[in-house]
mmCIF file with all atom_site columns, C-alpha atoms and ligand atoms in Angstrom:
data_model
loop_
_atom_site.group_PDB
_atom_site.id
_atom_site.type_symbol
_atom_site.label_atom_id
_atom_site.label_alt_id
_atom_site.label_comp_id
_atom_site.label_asym_id
_atom_site.label_entity_id
_atom_site.label_seq_id
_atom_site.pdbx_PDB_ins_code
_atom_site.Cartn_x
_atom_site.Cartn_y
_atom_site.Cartn_z
_atom_site.occupancy
_atom_site.B_iso_or_equiv
_atom_site.pdbx_formal_charge
_atom_site.auth_seq_id
_atom_site.auth_comp_id
_atom_site.auth_asym_id
_atom_site.auth_atom_id
_atom_site.pdbx_PDB_model_num
ATOM   1   C CA . UNK A 1 1   ? 15.524  10.010  54.866 1.00 71.00 ? 1   UNK A CA 1
ATOM   2   C CA . UNK A 1 2   ? 12.237  10.025  53.539 1.00 83.00 ? 2   UNK A CA 1
ATOM   3   C CA . UNK A 1 3   ? 8.756   9.528   55.821 1.00 91.00 ? 3   UNK A CA 1
ATOM   4   C CA . UNK A 1 4   ? 6.715   6.427   55.523 1.00 94.00 ? 4   UNK A CA 1
ATOM   5   C CA . UNK A 1 5   ? 3.816   8.270   54.210 1.00 94.00 ? 5   UNK A CA 1
ATOM   6   C CA . UNK A 1 6   ? 6.461   9.770   51.159 1.00 95.00 ? 6   UNK A CA 1
ATOM   7   C CA . UNK A 1 7   ? 7.638   6.189   50.367 1.00 97.00 ? 7   UNK A CA 1
ATOM   8   C CA . UNK A 1 8   ? 4.052   4.708   50.358 1.00 96.00 ? 8   UNK A CA 1
ATOM   9   C CA . UNK A 1 9   ? 3.321   7.360   47.828 1.00 96.00 ? 9   UNK A CA 1
ATOM   10  C CA . UNK A 1 10  ? 5.995   6.875   45.718 1.00 96.00 ? 10  UNK A CA 1
ATOM   11  C CA . UNK A 1 11  ? 5.474   2.792   45.902 1.00 97.00 ? 11  UNK A CA 1
ATOM   12  C CA . UNK A 1 12  ? 1.580   2.711   45.059 1.00 97.00 ? 12  UNK A CA 1
ATOM   13  C CA . UNK A 1 13  ? 2.356   4.636   41.938 1.00 98.00 ? 13  UNK A CA 1
ATOM   14  C CA . UNK A 1 14  ? 5.245   2.120   41.013 1.00 98.00 ? 14  UNK A CA 1
ATOM   15  C CA . UNK A 1 15  ? 2.728   -0.427  41.614 1.00 98.00 ? 15  UNK A CA 1
ATOM   16  C CA . UNK A 1 16  ? -0.051  1.519   39.684 1.00 98.00 ? 16  UNK A CA 1
ATOM   17  C CA . UNK A 1 17  ? 2.500   1.992   36.770 1.00 98.00 ? 17  UNK A CA 1
ATOM   18  C CA . UNK A 1 18  ? 3.595   -2.121  36.738 1.00 98.00 ? 18  UNK A CA 1
ATOM   19  C CA . UNK A 1 19  ? 0.001   -3.067  37.633 1.00 98.00 ? 19  UNK A CA 1
ATOM   20  C CA . UNK A 1 20  ? -1.378  -1.368  34.564 1.00 98.00 ? 20  UNK A CA 1
ATOM   21  C CA . UNK A 1 21  ? 1.614   -2.267  32.276 1.00 98.00 ? 21  UNK A CA 1
ATOM   22  C CA . UNK A 1 22  ? 0.708   -5.687  32.789 1.00 96.00 ? 22  UNK A CA 1
ATOM   23  C CA . UNK A 1 23  ? -3.001  -5.371  32.353 1.00 97.00 ? 23  UNK A CA 1
ATOM   24  C CA . UNK A 1 24  ? -3.745  -5.947  35.528 1.00 98.00 ? 24  UNK A CA 1
ATOM   25  C CA . UNK A 1 25  ? -6.611  -3.721  37.658 1.00 97.00 ? 25  UNK A CA 1
ATOM   26  C CA . UNK A 1 26  ? -3.962  -1.801  40.495 1.00 97.00 ? 26  UNK A CA 1
ATOM   27  C CA . UNK A 1 27  ? -6.525  -2.425  43.561 1.00 97.00 ? 27  UNK A CA 1
ATOM   28  C CA . UNK A 1 28  ? -5.929  -5.841  42.874 1.00 97.00 ? 28  UNK A CA 1
ATOM   29  C CA . UNK A 1 29  ? -2.511  -5.278  44.566 1.00 98.00 ? 29  UNK A CA 1
ATOM   30  C CA . UNK A 1 30  ? -1.990  -4.322  47.938 1.00 98.00 ? 30  UNK A CA 1
ATOM   31  C CA . UNK A 1 31  ? 0.560   -2.758  49.829 1.00 98.00 ? 31  UNK A CA 1
ATOM   32  C CA . UNK A 1 32  ? 1.617   -4.638  53.063 1.00 98.00 ? 32  UNK A CA 1
ATOM   33  C CA . UNK A 1 33  ? 3.509   -2.513  55.616 1.00 98.00 ? 33  UNK A CA 1
ATOM   34  C CA . UNK A 1 34  ? 5.534   -5.120  57.276 1.00 98.00 ? 34  UNK A CA 1
ATOM   35  C CA . UNK A 1 35  ? 5.964   -3.882  60.657 1.00 96.00 ? 35  UNK A CA 1
ATOM   36  C CA . UNK A 1 36  ? 7.904   -5.739  63.033 1.00 94.00 ? 36  UNK A CA 1
ATOM   37  C CA . UNK A 1 37  ? 10.509  -4.375  64.896 1.00 90.00 ? 37  UNK A CA 1
ATOM   38  C CA . UNK A 1 38  ? 8.944   -0.624  64.183 1.00 93.00 ? 38  UNK A CA 1
ATOM   39  C CA . UNK A 1 39  ? 8.877   1.350   67.050 1.00 91.00 ? 39  UNK A CA 1
ATOM   40  C CA . UNK A 1 40  ? 4.998   2.610   67.673 1.00 90.00 ? 40  UNK A CA 1
ATOM   41  C CA . UNK A 1 41  ? 5.641   6.015   66.677 1.00 92.00 ? 41  UNK A CA 1
ATOM   42  C CA . UNK A 1 42  ? 6.300   4.830   62.845 1.00 93.00 ? 42  UNK A CA 1
ATOM   43  C CA . UNK A 1 43  ? 3.177   2.711   63.078 1.00 95.00 ? 43  UNK A CA 1
ATOM   44  C CA . UNK A 1 44  ? 1.928   5.914   64.267 1.00 96.00 ? 44  UNK A CA 1
ATOM   45  C CA . UNK A 1 45  ? 2.799   7.464   61.615 1.00 96.00 ? 45  UNK A CA 1
ATOM   46  C CA . UNK A 1 46  ? 1.640   4.526   58.763 1.00 97.00 ? 46  UNK A CA 1
ATOM   47  C CA . UNK A 1 47  ? -1.639  4.658   60.506 1.00 97.00 ? 47  UNK A CA 1
ATOM   48  C CA . UNK A 1 48  ? -2.551  8.311   60.334 1.00 96.00 ? 48  UNK A CA 1
ATOM   49  C CA . UNK A 1 49  ? -1.613  8.114   56.620 1.00 95.00 ? 49  UNK A CA 1
ATOM   50  C CA . UNK A 1 50  ? -3.868  5.665   55.693 1.00 96.00 ? 50  UNK A CA 1
ATOM   51  C CA . UNK A 1 51  ? -2.081  1.981   55.875 1.00 97.00 ? 51  UNK A CA 1
ATOM   52  C CA . UNK A 1 52  ? -4.568  -0.357  57.185 1.00 98.00 ? 52  UNK A CA 1
ATOM   53  C CA . UNK A 1 53  ? -2.530  -3.645  56.019 1.00 98.00 ? 53  UNK A CA 1
ATOM   54  C CA . UNK A 1 54  ? 0.196   -4.921  58.232 1.00 98.00 ? 54  UNK A CA 1
ATOM   55  C CA . UNK A 1 55  ? 2.109   -7.611  58.839 1.00 98.00 ? 55  UNK A CA 1
ATOM   56  C CA . UNK A 1 56  ? 4.541   -8.855  61.788 1.00 98.00 ? 56  UNK A CA 1
ATOM   57  C CA . UNK A 1 57  ? 6.395   -12.134 62.075 1.00 97.00 ? 57  UNK A CA 1
ATOM   58  C CA . UNK A 1 58  ? 5.989   -13.007 65.553 1.00 97.00 ? 58  UNK A CA 1
ATOM   59  C CA . UNK A 1 59  ? 2.655   -13.484 67.480 1.00 96.00 ? 59  UNK A CA 1
ATOM   60  C CA . UNK A 1 60  ? 4.624   -11.705 70.196 1.00 93.00 ? 60  UNK A CA 1
ATOM   61  C CA . UNK A 1 61  ? 5.066   -8.812  67.962 1.00 88.00 ? 61  UNK A CA 1
ATOM   62  C CA . UNK A 1 62  ? 1.132   -8.259  68.282 1.00 90.00 ? 62  UNK A CA 1
ATOM   63  C CA . UNK A 1 63  ? 1.003   -7.824  71.601 1.00 88.00 ? 63  UNK A CA 1
ATOM   64  C CA . UNK A 1 64  ? -0.979  -4.925  73.590 1.00 86.00 ? 64  UNK A CA 1
ATOM   65  C CA . UNK A 1 65  ? -0.183  -2.061  71.350 1.00 89.00 ? 65  UNK A CA 1
ATOM   66  C CA . UNK A 1 66  ? -1.704  -3.496  68.533 1.00 94.00 ? 66  UNK A CA 1
ATOM   67  C CA . UNK A 1 67  ? -4.863  -4.384  70.547 1.00 92.00 ? 67  UNK A CA 1
ATOM   68  C CA . UNK A 1 68  ? -5.305  -0.851  71.626 1.00 94.00 ? 68  UNK A CA 1
ATOM   69  C CA . UNK A 1 69  ? -4.481  -0.044  67.584 1.00 96.00 ? 69  UNK A CA 1
ATOM   70  C CA . UNK A 1 70  ? -7.403  -2.118  66.444 1.00 95.00 ? 70  UNK A CA 1
ATOM   71  C CA . UNK A 1 71  ? -9.787  -0.209  68.705 1.00 95.00 ? 71  UNK A CA 1
ATOM   72  C CA . UNK A 1 72  ? -9.333  3.111   67.349 1.00 97.00 ? 72  UNK A CA 1
ATOM   73  C CA . UNK A 1 73  ? -9.012  1.562   63.736 1.00 97.00 ? 73  UNK A CA 1
ATOM   74  C CA . UNK A 1 74  ? -11.306 -1.354  63.504 1.00 96.00 ? 74  UNK A CA 1
ATOM   75  C CA . UNK A 1 75  ? -11.062 -1.862  59.703 1.00 97.00 ? 75  UNK A CA 1
ATOM   76  C CA . UNK A 1 76  ? -7.165  -2.852  60.666 1.00 98.00 ? 76  UNK A CA 1
ATOM   77  C CA . UNK A 1 77  ? -5.976  -5.686  59.146 1.00 98.00 ? 77  UNK A CA 1
ATOM   78  C CA . UNK A 1 78  ? -3.204  -7.392  60.345 1.00 98.00 ? 78  UNK A CA 1
ATOM   79  C CA . UNK A 1 79  ? -1.211  -10.840 59.358 1.00 98.00 ? 79  UNK A CA 1
ATOM   80  C CA . UNK A 1 80  ? 0.914   -12.760 60.862 1.00 98.00 ? 80  UNK A CA 1
ATOM   81  C CA . UNK A 1 81  ? 3.831   -13.715 58.048 1.00 98.00 ? 81  UNK A CA 1
ATOM   82  C CA . UNK A 1 82  ? 6.448   -15.573 60.224 1.00 98.00 ? 82  UNK A CA 1
ATOM   83  C CA . UNK A 1 83  ? 6.669   -19.207 61.683 1.00 98.00 ? 83  UNK A CA 1
ATOM   84  C CA . UNK A 1 84  ? 4.390   -20.111 63.930 1.00 98.00 ? 84  UNK A CA 1
ATOM   85  C CA . UNK A 1 85  ? 4.415   -22.975 66.702 1.00 98.00 ? 85  UNK A CA 1
ATOM   86  C CA . UNK A 1 86  ? 1.450   -24.813 67.802 1.00 98.00 ? 86  UNK A CA 1
ATOM   87  C CA . UNK A 1 87  ? 1.596   -23.937 71.335 1.00 98.00 ? 87  UNK A CA 1
ATOM   88  C CA . UNK A 1 88  ? 1.147   -20.133 70.040 1.00 98.00 ? 88  UNK A CA 1
ATOM   89  C CA . UNK A 1 89  ? -2.158  -21.319 67.888 1.00 98.00 ? 89  UNK A CA 1
ATOM   90  C CA . UNK A 1 90  ? -4.153  -19.169 71.025 1.00 98.00 ? 90  UNK A CA 1
ATOM   91  C CA . UNK A 1 91  ? -2.527  -16.094 70.572 1.00 97.00 ? 91  UNK A CA 1
ATOM   92  C CA . UNK A 1 92  ? -2.398  -16.129 66.946 1.00 98.00 ? 92  UNK A CA 1
ATOM   93  C CA . UNK A 1 93  ? -5.910  -16.462 66.090 1.00 98.00 ? 93  UNK A CA 1
ATOM   94  C CA . UNK A 1 94  ? -6.996  -13.945 68.625 1.00 96.00 ? 94  UNK A CA 1
ATOM   95  C CA . UNK A 1 95  ? -4.394  -11.233 67.870 1.00 97.00 ? 95  UNK A CA 1
ATOM   96  C CA . UNK A 1 96  ? -4.534  -11.683 63.679 1.00 98.00 ? 96  UNK A CA 1
ATOM   97  C CA . UNK A 1 97  ? -6.702  -11.929 61.135 1.00 98.00 ? 97  UNK A CA 1
ATOM   98  C CA . UNK A 1 98  ? -5.119  -13.791 58.375 1.00 98.00 ? 98  UNK A CA 1
ATOM   99  C CA . UNK A 1 99  ? -2.458  -16.467 58.846 1.00 98.00 ? 99  UNK A CA 1
ATOM   100 C CA . UNK A 1 100 ? 0.014   -16.608 56.224 1.00 99.00 ? 100 UNK A CA 1
ATOM   101 C CA . UNK A 1 101 ? 2.333   -19.344 57.231 1.00 98.00 ? 101 UNK A CA 1
ATOM   102 C CA . UNK A 1 102 ? 0.202   -22.864 57.714 1.00 98.00 ? 102 UNK A CA 1
ATOM   103 C CA . UNK A 1 103 ? 2.652   -25.299 57.122 1.00 98.00 ? 103 UNK A CA 1
ATOM   104 C CA . UNK A 1 104 ? 1.835   -29.001 58.776 1.00 98.00 ? 104 UNK A CA 1
ATOM   105 C CA . UNK A 1 105 ? -0.768  -30.793 59.497 1.00 98.00 ? 105 UNK A CA 1
ATOM   106 C CA . UNK A 1 106 ? -0.015  -30.455 63.615 1.00 98.00 ? 106 UNK A CA 1
ATOM   107 C CA . UNK A 1 107 ? -0.664  -26.779 62.585 1.00 98.00 ? 107 UNK A CA 1
ATOM   108 C CA . UNK A 1 108 ? -3.994  -27.054 60.716 1.00 98.00 ? 108 UNK A CA 1
ATOM   109 C CA . UNK A 1 109 ? -5.293  -29.207 63.473 1.00 98.00 ? 109 UNK A CA 1
ATOM   110 C CA . UNK A 1 110 ? -4.187  -26.232 66.450 1.00 98.00 ? 110 UNK A CA 1
ATOM   111 C CA . UNK A 1 111 ? -5.273  -23.521 64.357 1.00 98.00 ? 111 UNK A CA 1
ATOM   112 C CA . UNK A 1 112 ? -8.686  -25.339 63.460 1.00 98.00 ? 112 UNK A CA 1
ATOM   113 C CA . UNK A 1 113 ? -9.334  -26.123 67.275 1.00 98.00 ? 113 UNK A CA 1
ATOM   114 C CA . UNK A 1 114 ? -8.639  -22.637 68.599 1.00 98.00 ? 114 UNK A CA 1
ATOM   115 C CA . UNK A 1 115 ? -10.992 -21.118 65.487 1.00 98.00 ? 115 UNK A CA 1
ATOM   116 C CA . UNK A 1 116 ? -13.792 -23.225 66.510 1.00 98.00 ? 116 UNK A CA 1
ATOM   117 C CA . UNK A 1 117 ? -13.320 -22.329 70.671 1.00 98.00 ? 117 UNK A CA 1
ATOM   118 C CA . UNK A 1 118 ? -12.865 -18.631 69.654 1.00 98.00 ? 118 UNK A CA 1
ATOM   119 C CA . UNK A 1 119 ? -15.507 -18.825 66.874 1.00 98.00 ? 119 UNK A CA 1
ATOM   120 C CA . UNK A 1 120 ? -13.169 -17.089 64.879 1.00 97.00 ? 120 UNK A CA 1
ATOM   121 C CA . UNK A 1 121 ? -12.984 -18.278 61.066 1.00 96.00 ? 121 UNK A CA 1
ATOM   122 C CA . UNK A 1 122 ? -9.758  -16.804 59.894 1.00 98.00 ? 122 UNK A CA 1
ATOM   123 C CA . UNK A 1 123 ? -8.719  -17.187 56.263 1.00 98.00 ? 123 UNK A CA 1
ATOM   124 C CA . UNK A 1 124 ? -5.445  -18.505 56.459 1.00 98.00 ? 124 UNK A CA 1
ATOM   125 C CA . UNK A 1 125 ? -2.607  -18.966 53.372 1.00 99.00 ? 125 UNK A CA 1
ATOM   126 C CA . UNK A 1 126 ? -0.327  -21.550 53.036 1.00 98.00 ? 126 UNK A CA 1
ATOM   127 C CA . UNK A 1 127 ? 3.060   -21.017 52.906 1.00 99.00 ? 127 UNK A CA 1
ATOM   128 C CA . UNK A 1 128 ? 5.064   -22.826 50.168 1.00 99.00 ? 128 UNK A CA 1
ATOM   129 C CA . UNK A 1 129 ? 8.607   -23.483 50.719 1.00 98.00 ? 129 UNK A CA 1
ATOM   130 C CA . UNK A 1 130 ? 9.233   -23.123 46.682 1.00 98.00 ? 130 UNK A CA 1
ATOM   131 C CA . UNK A 1 131 ? 13.046  -23.651 47.342 1.00 98.00 ? 131 UNK A CA 1
ATOM   132 C CA . UNK A 1 132 ? 12.685  -26.208 49.269 1.00 98.00 ? 132 UNK A CA 1
ATOM   133 C CA . UNK A 1 133 ? 15.364  -24.686 51.707 1.00 98.00 ? 133 UNK A CA 1
ATOM   134 C CA . UNK A 1 134 ? 16.031  -26.621 55.079 1.00 96.00 ? 134 UNK A CA 1
ATOM   135 C CA . UNK A 1 135 ? 16.327  -23.868 57.032 1.00 95.00 ? 135 UNK A CA 1
ATOM   136 C CA . UNK A 1 136 ? 13.157  -22.318 55.634 1.00 96.00 ? 136 UNK A CA 1
ATOM   137 C CA . UNK A 1 137 ? 9.646   -22.874 56.500 1.00 97.00 ? 137 UNK A CA 1
ATOM   138 C CA . UNK A 1 138 ? 6.623   -23.880 54.332 1.00 98.00 ? 138 UNK A CA 1
ATOM   139 C CA . UNK A 1 139 ? 5.948   -26.903 52.621 1.00 98.00 ? 139 UNK A CA 1
ATOM   140 C CA . UNK A 1 140 ? 7.285   -28.484 49.753 1.00 98.00 ? 140 UNK A CA 1
ATOM   141 C CA . UNK A 1 141 ? 5.474   -27.838 46.605 1.00 98.00 ? 141 UNK A CA 1
ATOM   142 C CA . UNK A 1 142 ? 4.853   -31.530 45.424 1.00 98.00 ? 142 UNK A CA 1
ATOM   143 C CA . UNK A 1 143 ? 3.217   -31.700 49.087 1.00 98.00 ? 143 UNK A CA 1
ATOM   144 C CA . UNK A 1 144 ? 0.680   -28.585 48.629 1.00 98.00 ? 144 UNK A CA 1
ATOM   145 C CA . UNK A 1 145 ? -2.048  -30.558 47.440 1.00 98.00 ? 145 UNK A CA 1
ATOM   146 C CA . UNK A 1 146 ? -2.360  -33.214 50.531 1.00 98.00 ? 146 UNK A CA 1
ATOM   147 C CA . UNK A 1 147 ? -2.035  -30.213 52.776 1.00 98.00 ? 147 UNK A CA 1
ATOM   148 C CA . UNK A 1 148 ? -4.654  -28.549 51.258 1.00 98.00 ? 148 UNK A CA 1
ATOM   149 C CA . UNK A 1 149 ? -6.998  -31.420 51.359 1.00 98.00 ? 149 UNK A CA 1
ATOM   150 C CA . UNK A 1 150 ? -6.036  -32.011 55.097 1.00 98.00 ? 150 UNK A CA 1
ATOM   151 C CA . UNK A 1 151 ? -6.436  -28.349 55.816 1.00 98.00 ? 151 UNK A CA 1
ATOM   152 C CA . UNK A 1 152 ? -10.486 -29.067 53.619 1.00 98.00 ? 152 UNK A CA 1
ATOM   153 C CA . UNK A 1 153 ? -11.308 -31.574 56.329 1.00 98.00 ? 153 UNK A CA 1
ATOM   154 C CA . UNK A 1 154 ? -10.925 -29.818 59.104 1.00 98.00 ? 154 UNK A CA 1
ATOM   155 C CA . UNK A 1 155 ? -12.359 -26.381 57.652 1.00 97.00 ? 155 UNK A CA 1
ATOM   156 C CA . UNK A 1 156 ? -9.376  -24.446 57.708 1.00 98.00 ? 156 UNK A CA 1
ATOM   157 C CA . UNK A 1 157 ? -10.288 -21.629 55.065 1.00 98.00 ? 157 UNK A CA 1
ATOM   158 C CA . UNK A 1 158 ? -7.222  -21.551 53.014 1.00 98.00 ? 158 UNK A CA 1
ATOM   159 C CA . UNK A 1 159 ? -7.498  -18.494 50.580 1.00 98.00 ? 159 UNK A CA 1
ATOM   160 C CA . UNK A 1 160 ? -3.873  -18.222 49.371 1.00 98.00 ? 160 UNK A CA 1
ATOM   161 C CA . UNK A 1 161 ? -0.660  -18.728 49.050 1.00 99.00 ? 161 UNK A CA 1
ATOM   162 C CA . UNK A 1 162 ? 2.666   -17.357 50.384 1.00 99.00 ? 162 UNK A CA 1
ATOM   163 C CA . UNK A 1 163 ? 6.443   -17.642 49.580 1.00 98.00 ? 163 UNK A CA 1
ATOM   164 C CA . UNK A 1 164 ? 9.761   -16.343 50.379 1.00 98.00 ? 164 UNK A CA 1
ATOM   165 C CA . UNK A 1 165 ? 12.373  -16.843 47.442 1.00 98.00 ? 165 UNK A CA 1
ATOM   166 C CA . UNK A 1 166 ? 15.967  -18.009 48.335 1.00 98.00 ? 166 UNK A CA 1
ATOM   167 C CA . UNK A 1 167 ? 18.326  -15.115 48.781 1.00 95.00 ? 167 UNK A CA 1
ATOM   168 C CA . UNK A 1 168 ? 20.219  -16.323 45.873 1.00 94.00 ? 168 UNK A CA 1
ATOM   169 C CA . UNK A 1 169 ? 18.465  -17.165 43.429 1.00 97.00 ? 169 UNK A CA 1
ATOM   170 C CA . UNK A 1 170 ? 16.486  -15.401 40.875 1.00 97.00 ? 170 UNK A CA 1
ATOM   171 C CA . UNK A 1 171 ? 12.790  -14.414 42.675 1.00 98.00 ? 171 UNK A CA 1
ATOM   172 C CA . UNK A 1 172 ? 10.760  -14.630 39.429 1.00 98.00 ? 172 UNK A CA 1
ATOM   173 C CA . UNK A 1 173 ? 11.064  -18.272 38.800 1.00 98.00 ? 173 UNK A CA 1
ATOM   174 C CA . UNK A 1 174 ? 9.516   -18.748 42.674 1.00 98.00 ? 174 UNK A CA 1
ATOM   175 C CA . UNK A 1 175 ? 6.970   -16.231 41.961 1.00 98.00 ? 175 UNK A CA 1
ATOM   176 C CA . UNK A 1 176 ? 6.105   -18.140 38.687 1.00 98.00 ? 176 UNK A CA 1
ATOM   177 C CA . UNK A 1 177 ? 5.908   -21.568 40.462 1.00 98.00 ? 177 UNK A CA 1
ATOM   178 C CA . UNK A 1 178 ? 3.966   -20.206 43.693 1.00 98.00 ? 178 UNK A CA 1
ATOM   179 C CA . UNK A 1 179 ? 1.073   -18.430 40.356 1.00 98.00 ? 179 UNK A CA 1
ATOM   180 C CA . UNK A 1 180 ? 1.092   -21.881 38.609 1.00 98.00 ? 180 UNK A CA 1
ATOM   181 C CA . UNK A 1 181 ? 0.171   -23.750 41.960 1.00 98.00 ? 181 UNK A CA 1
ATOM   182 C CA . UNK A 1 182 ? -2.309  -20.967 43.185 1.00 98.00 ? 182 UNK A CA 1
ATOM   183 C CA . UNK A 1 183 ? -4.149  -21.350 39.583 1.00 98.00 ? 183 UNK A CA 1
ATOM   184 C CA . UNK A 1 184 ? -4.102  -25.212 39.696 1.00 98.00 ? 184 UNK A CA 1
ATOM   185 C CA . UNK A 1 185 ? -5.640  -25.007 42.959 1.00 98.00 ? 185 UNK A CA 1
ATOM   186 C CA . UNK A 1 186 ? -8.236  -22.049 42.694 1.00 98.00 ? 186 UNK A CA 1
ATOM   187 C CA . UNK A 1 187 ? -6.500  -19.884 45.413 1.00 98.00 ? 187 UNK A CA 1
ATOM   188 C CA . UNK A 1 188 ? -7.404  -16.024 44.470 1.00 98.00 ? 188 UNK A CA 1
ATOM   189 C CA . UNK A 1 189 ? -4.637  -15.040 47.011 1.00 98.00 ? 189 UNK A CA 1
ATOM   190 C CA . UNK A 1 190 ? -0.688  -14.393 46.400 1.00 98.00 ? 190 UNK A CA 1
ATOM   191 C CA . UNK A 1 191 ? 1.423   -12.969 49.067 1.00 99.00 ? 191 UNK A CA 1
ATOM   192 C CA . UNK A 1 192 ? 4.708   -12.414 47.397 1.00 98.00 ? 192 UNK A CA 1
ATOM   193 C CA . UNK A 1 193 ? 7.495   -10.012 47.116 1.00 98.00 ? 193 UNK A CA 1
ATOM   194 C CA . UNK A 1 194 ? 9.481   -7.851  49.317 1.00 98.00 ? 194 UNK A CA 1
ATOM   195 C CA . UNK A 1 195 ? 11.426  -4.735  49.081 1.00 98.00 ? 195 UNK A CA 1
ATOM   196 C CA . UNK A 1 196 ? 14.346  -5.992  46.634 1.00 97.00 ? 196 UNK A CA 1
ATOM   197 C CA . UNK A 1 197 ? 11.726  -8.223  44.393 1.00 97.00 ? 197 UNK A CA 1
ATOM   198 C CA . UNK A 1 198 ? 8.092   -6.673  44.638 1.00 98.00 ? 198 UNK A CA 1
ATOM   199 C CA . UNK A 1 199 ? 8.469   -5.426  41.124 1.00 98.00 ? 199 UNK A CA 1
ATOM   200 C CA . UNK A 1 200 ? 8.931   -8.958  39.435 1.00 98.00 ? 200 UNK A CA 1
ATOM   201 C CA . UNK A 1 201 ? 5.690   -10.034 41.762 1.00 98.00 ? 201 UNK A CA 1
ATOM   202 C CA . UNK A 1 202 ? 3.585   -7.940  40.157 1.00 98.00 ? 202 UNK A CA 1
ATOM   203 C CA . UNK A 1 203 ? 3.258   -9.594  36.479 1.00 98.00 ? 203 UNK A CA 1
ATOM   204 C CA . UNK A 1 204 ? 3.194   -12.908 38.239 1.00 98.00 ? 204 UNK A CA 1
ATOM   205 C CA . UNK A 1 205 ? 0.073   -11.969 39.702 1.00 98.00 ? 205 UNK A CA 1
ATOM   206 C CA . UNK A 1 206 ? 1.036   -11.046 43.856 1.00 98.00 ? 206 UNK A CA 1
ATOM   207 C CA . UNK A 1 207 ? -1.687  -9.903  45.334 1.00 98.00 ? 207 UNK A CA 1
ATOM   208 C CA . UNK A 1 208 ? -0.004  -8.741  48.346 1.00 98.00 ? 208 UNK A CA 1
ATOM   209 C CA . UNK A 1 209 ? 2.585   -6.951  48.557 1.00 98.00 ? 209 UNK A CA 1
ATOM   210 C CA . UNK A 1 210 ? 5.070   -7.353  51.614 1.00 98.00 ? 210 UNK A CA 1
ATOM   211 C CA . UNK A 1 211 ? 7.203   -4.765  52.089 1.00 98.00 ? 211 UNK A CA 1
ATOM   212 C CA . UNK A 1 212 ? 9.248   -3.083  55.236 1.00 98.00 ? 212 UNK A CA 1
ATOM   213 C CA . UNK A 1 213 ? 12.519  -1.711  54.688 1.00 97.00 ? 213 UNK A CA 1
ATOM   214 C CA . UNK A 1 214 ? 11.300  0.124   51.120 1.00 97.00 ? 214 UNK A CA 1
ATOM   215 C CA . UNK A 1 215 ? 8.494   1.619   53.591 1.00 97.00 ? 215 UNK A CA 1
ATOM   216 C CA . UNK A 1 216 ? 9.565   2.218   56.988 1.00 96.00 ? 216 UNK A CA 1
ATOM   217 C CA . UNK A 1 217 ? 13.453  2.897   56.120 1.00 91.00 ? 217 UNK A CA 1
ATOM   218 C CA . UNK A 1 218 ? 16.110  0.377   57.751 1.00 88.00 ? 218 UNK A CA 1
ATOM   219 C CA . UNK A 1 219 ? 14.793  -1.913  60.963 1.00 83.00 ? 219 UNK A CA 1
ATOM   220 C CA . UNK A 1 220 ? 16.600  -1.139  63.934 1.00 75.00 ? 220 UNK A CA 1
HETATM 221 C C1 . PLP B 2 .   ? 10.842  -8.851  57.206 1.00 60.36 ? 1   PLP B C1 1
HETATM 222 C C2 . PLP B 2 .   ? 10.011  -9.314  56.235 1.00 60.36 ? 1   PLP B C2 1
HETATM 223 C C3 . PLP B 2 .   ? 9.741   -8.998  54.832 1.00 60.36 ? 1   PLP B C3 1
HETATM 224 C C4 . PLP B 2 .   ? 9.769   -7.476  54.419 1.00 60.36 ? 1   PLP B C4 1
HETATM 225 O O1 . PLP B 2 .   ? 10.969  -7.503  54.324 1.00 60.36 ? 1   PLP B O1 1
HETATM 226 P P1 . PLP B 2 .   ? 11.694  -5.958  53.829 1.00 60.36 ? 1   PLP B P1 1
HETATM 227 O O2 . PLP B 2 .   ? 13.176  -6.604  52.833 1.00 60.36 ? 1   PLP B O2 1
HETATM 228 O O3 . PLP B 2 .   ? 12.005  -5.246  54.381 1.00 60.36 ? 1   PLP B O3 1
HETATM 229 O O4 . PLP B 2 .   ? 10.784  -5.693  52.643 1.00 60.36 ? 1   PLP B O4 1
HETATM 230 C C5 . PLP B 2 .   ? 8.389   -9.961  53.899 1.00 60.36 ? 1   PLP B C5 1
HETATM 231 N N1 . PLP B 2 .   ? 8.180   -10.757 54.344 1.00 60.36 ? 1   PLP B N1 1
HETATM 232 C C6 . PLP B 2 .   ? 8.590   -11.778 55.158 1.00 60.36 ? 1   PLP B C6 1
HETATM 233 C C7 . PLP B 2 .   ? 7.680   -12.875 55.781 1.00 60.36 ? 1   PLP B C7 1
HETATM 234 C C8 . PLP B 2 .   ? 9.402   -11.206 56.249 1.00 60.36 ? 1   PLP B C8 1
HETATM 235 O O5 . PLP B 2 .   ? 9.872   -11.723 57.535 1.00 60.36 ? 1   PLP B O5 1
#
């Protein structure tokens, strides 16, 4: 089995080549290490190797360990990439640097309220349910415009879009849709592409690739 650092070198080289091939600046494509369920020693290895951008899918996943990491690595950037309940908004705003999963007005209200209270003006992404899957979070594409308007009215700063394509459909269709929506609303960040499909996300404008198993190995 390869170490995090070895996987990281291989992946970054692959990303650099693909970015160049589609005439993108390689530094505009960032590799996020999705560390959910990984033991602290794996995260330490990643940090020691220079990784600073991480994603956790649960608020509880960003507890004491990450707060301790932050004091040692002030340039840490931790994103919430999983669904957020309004009653966890306080912890989420306190623990994360970017919330990628804004998807409904009630959550906008809760986040705006907490950011005001904690004086933390975090950038957020809206999660789009591009496949309109009932079990998945995210706003439907046709409702994005209204949600963006609502965020604006609450001074919630939206800088990008995020999606998780359906398992059984070609991911590229969904990445292309997300790219089109971001362009329409002049949003610079696109969080899309995971271990299995990140290569397809690069030509379609991904700025953040959310990669777990291809970096850390299989989750426990
Ligand atoms: C787990 C997860 C990932 C990473 O998945 P891998 O297939 O392990 O790369 C990316 N995005 C979200 C939202 C996740 O929950």
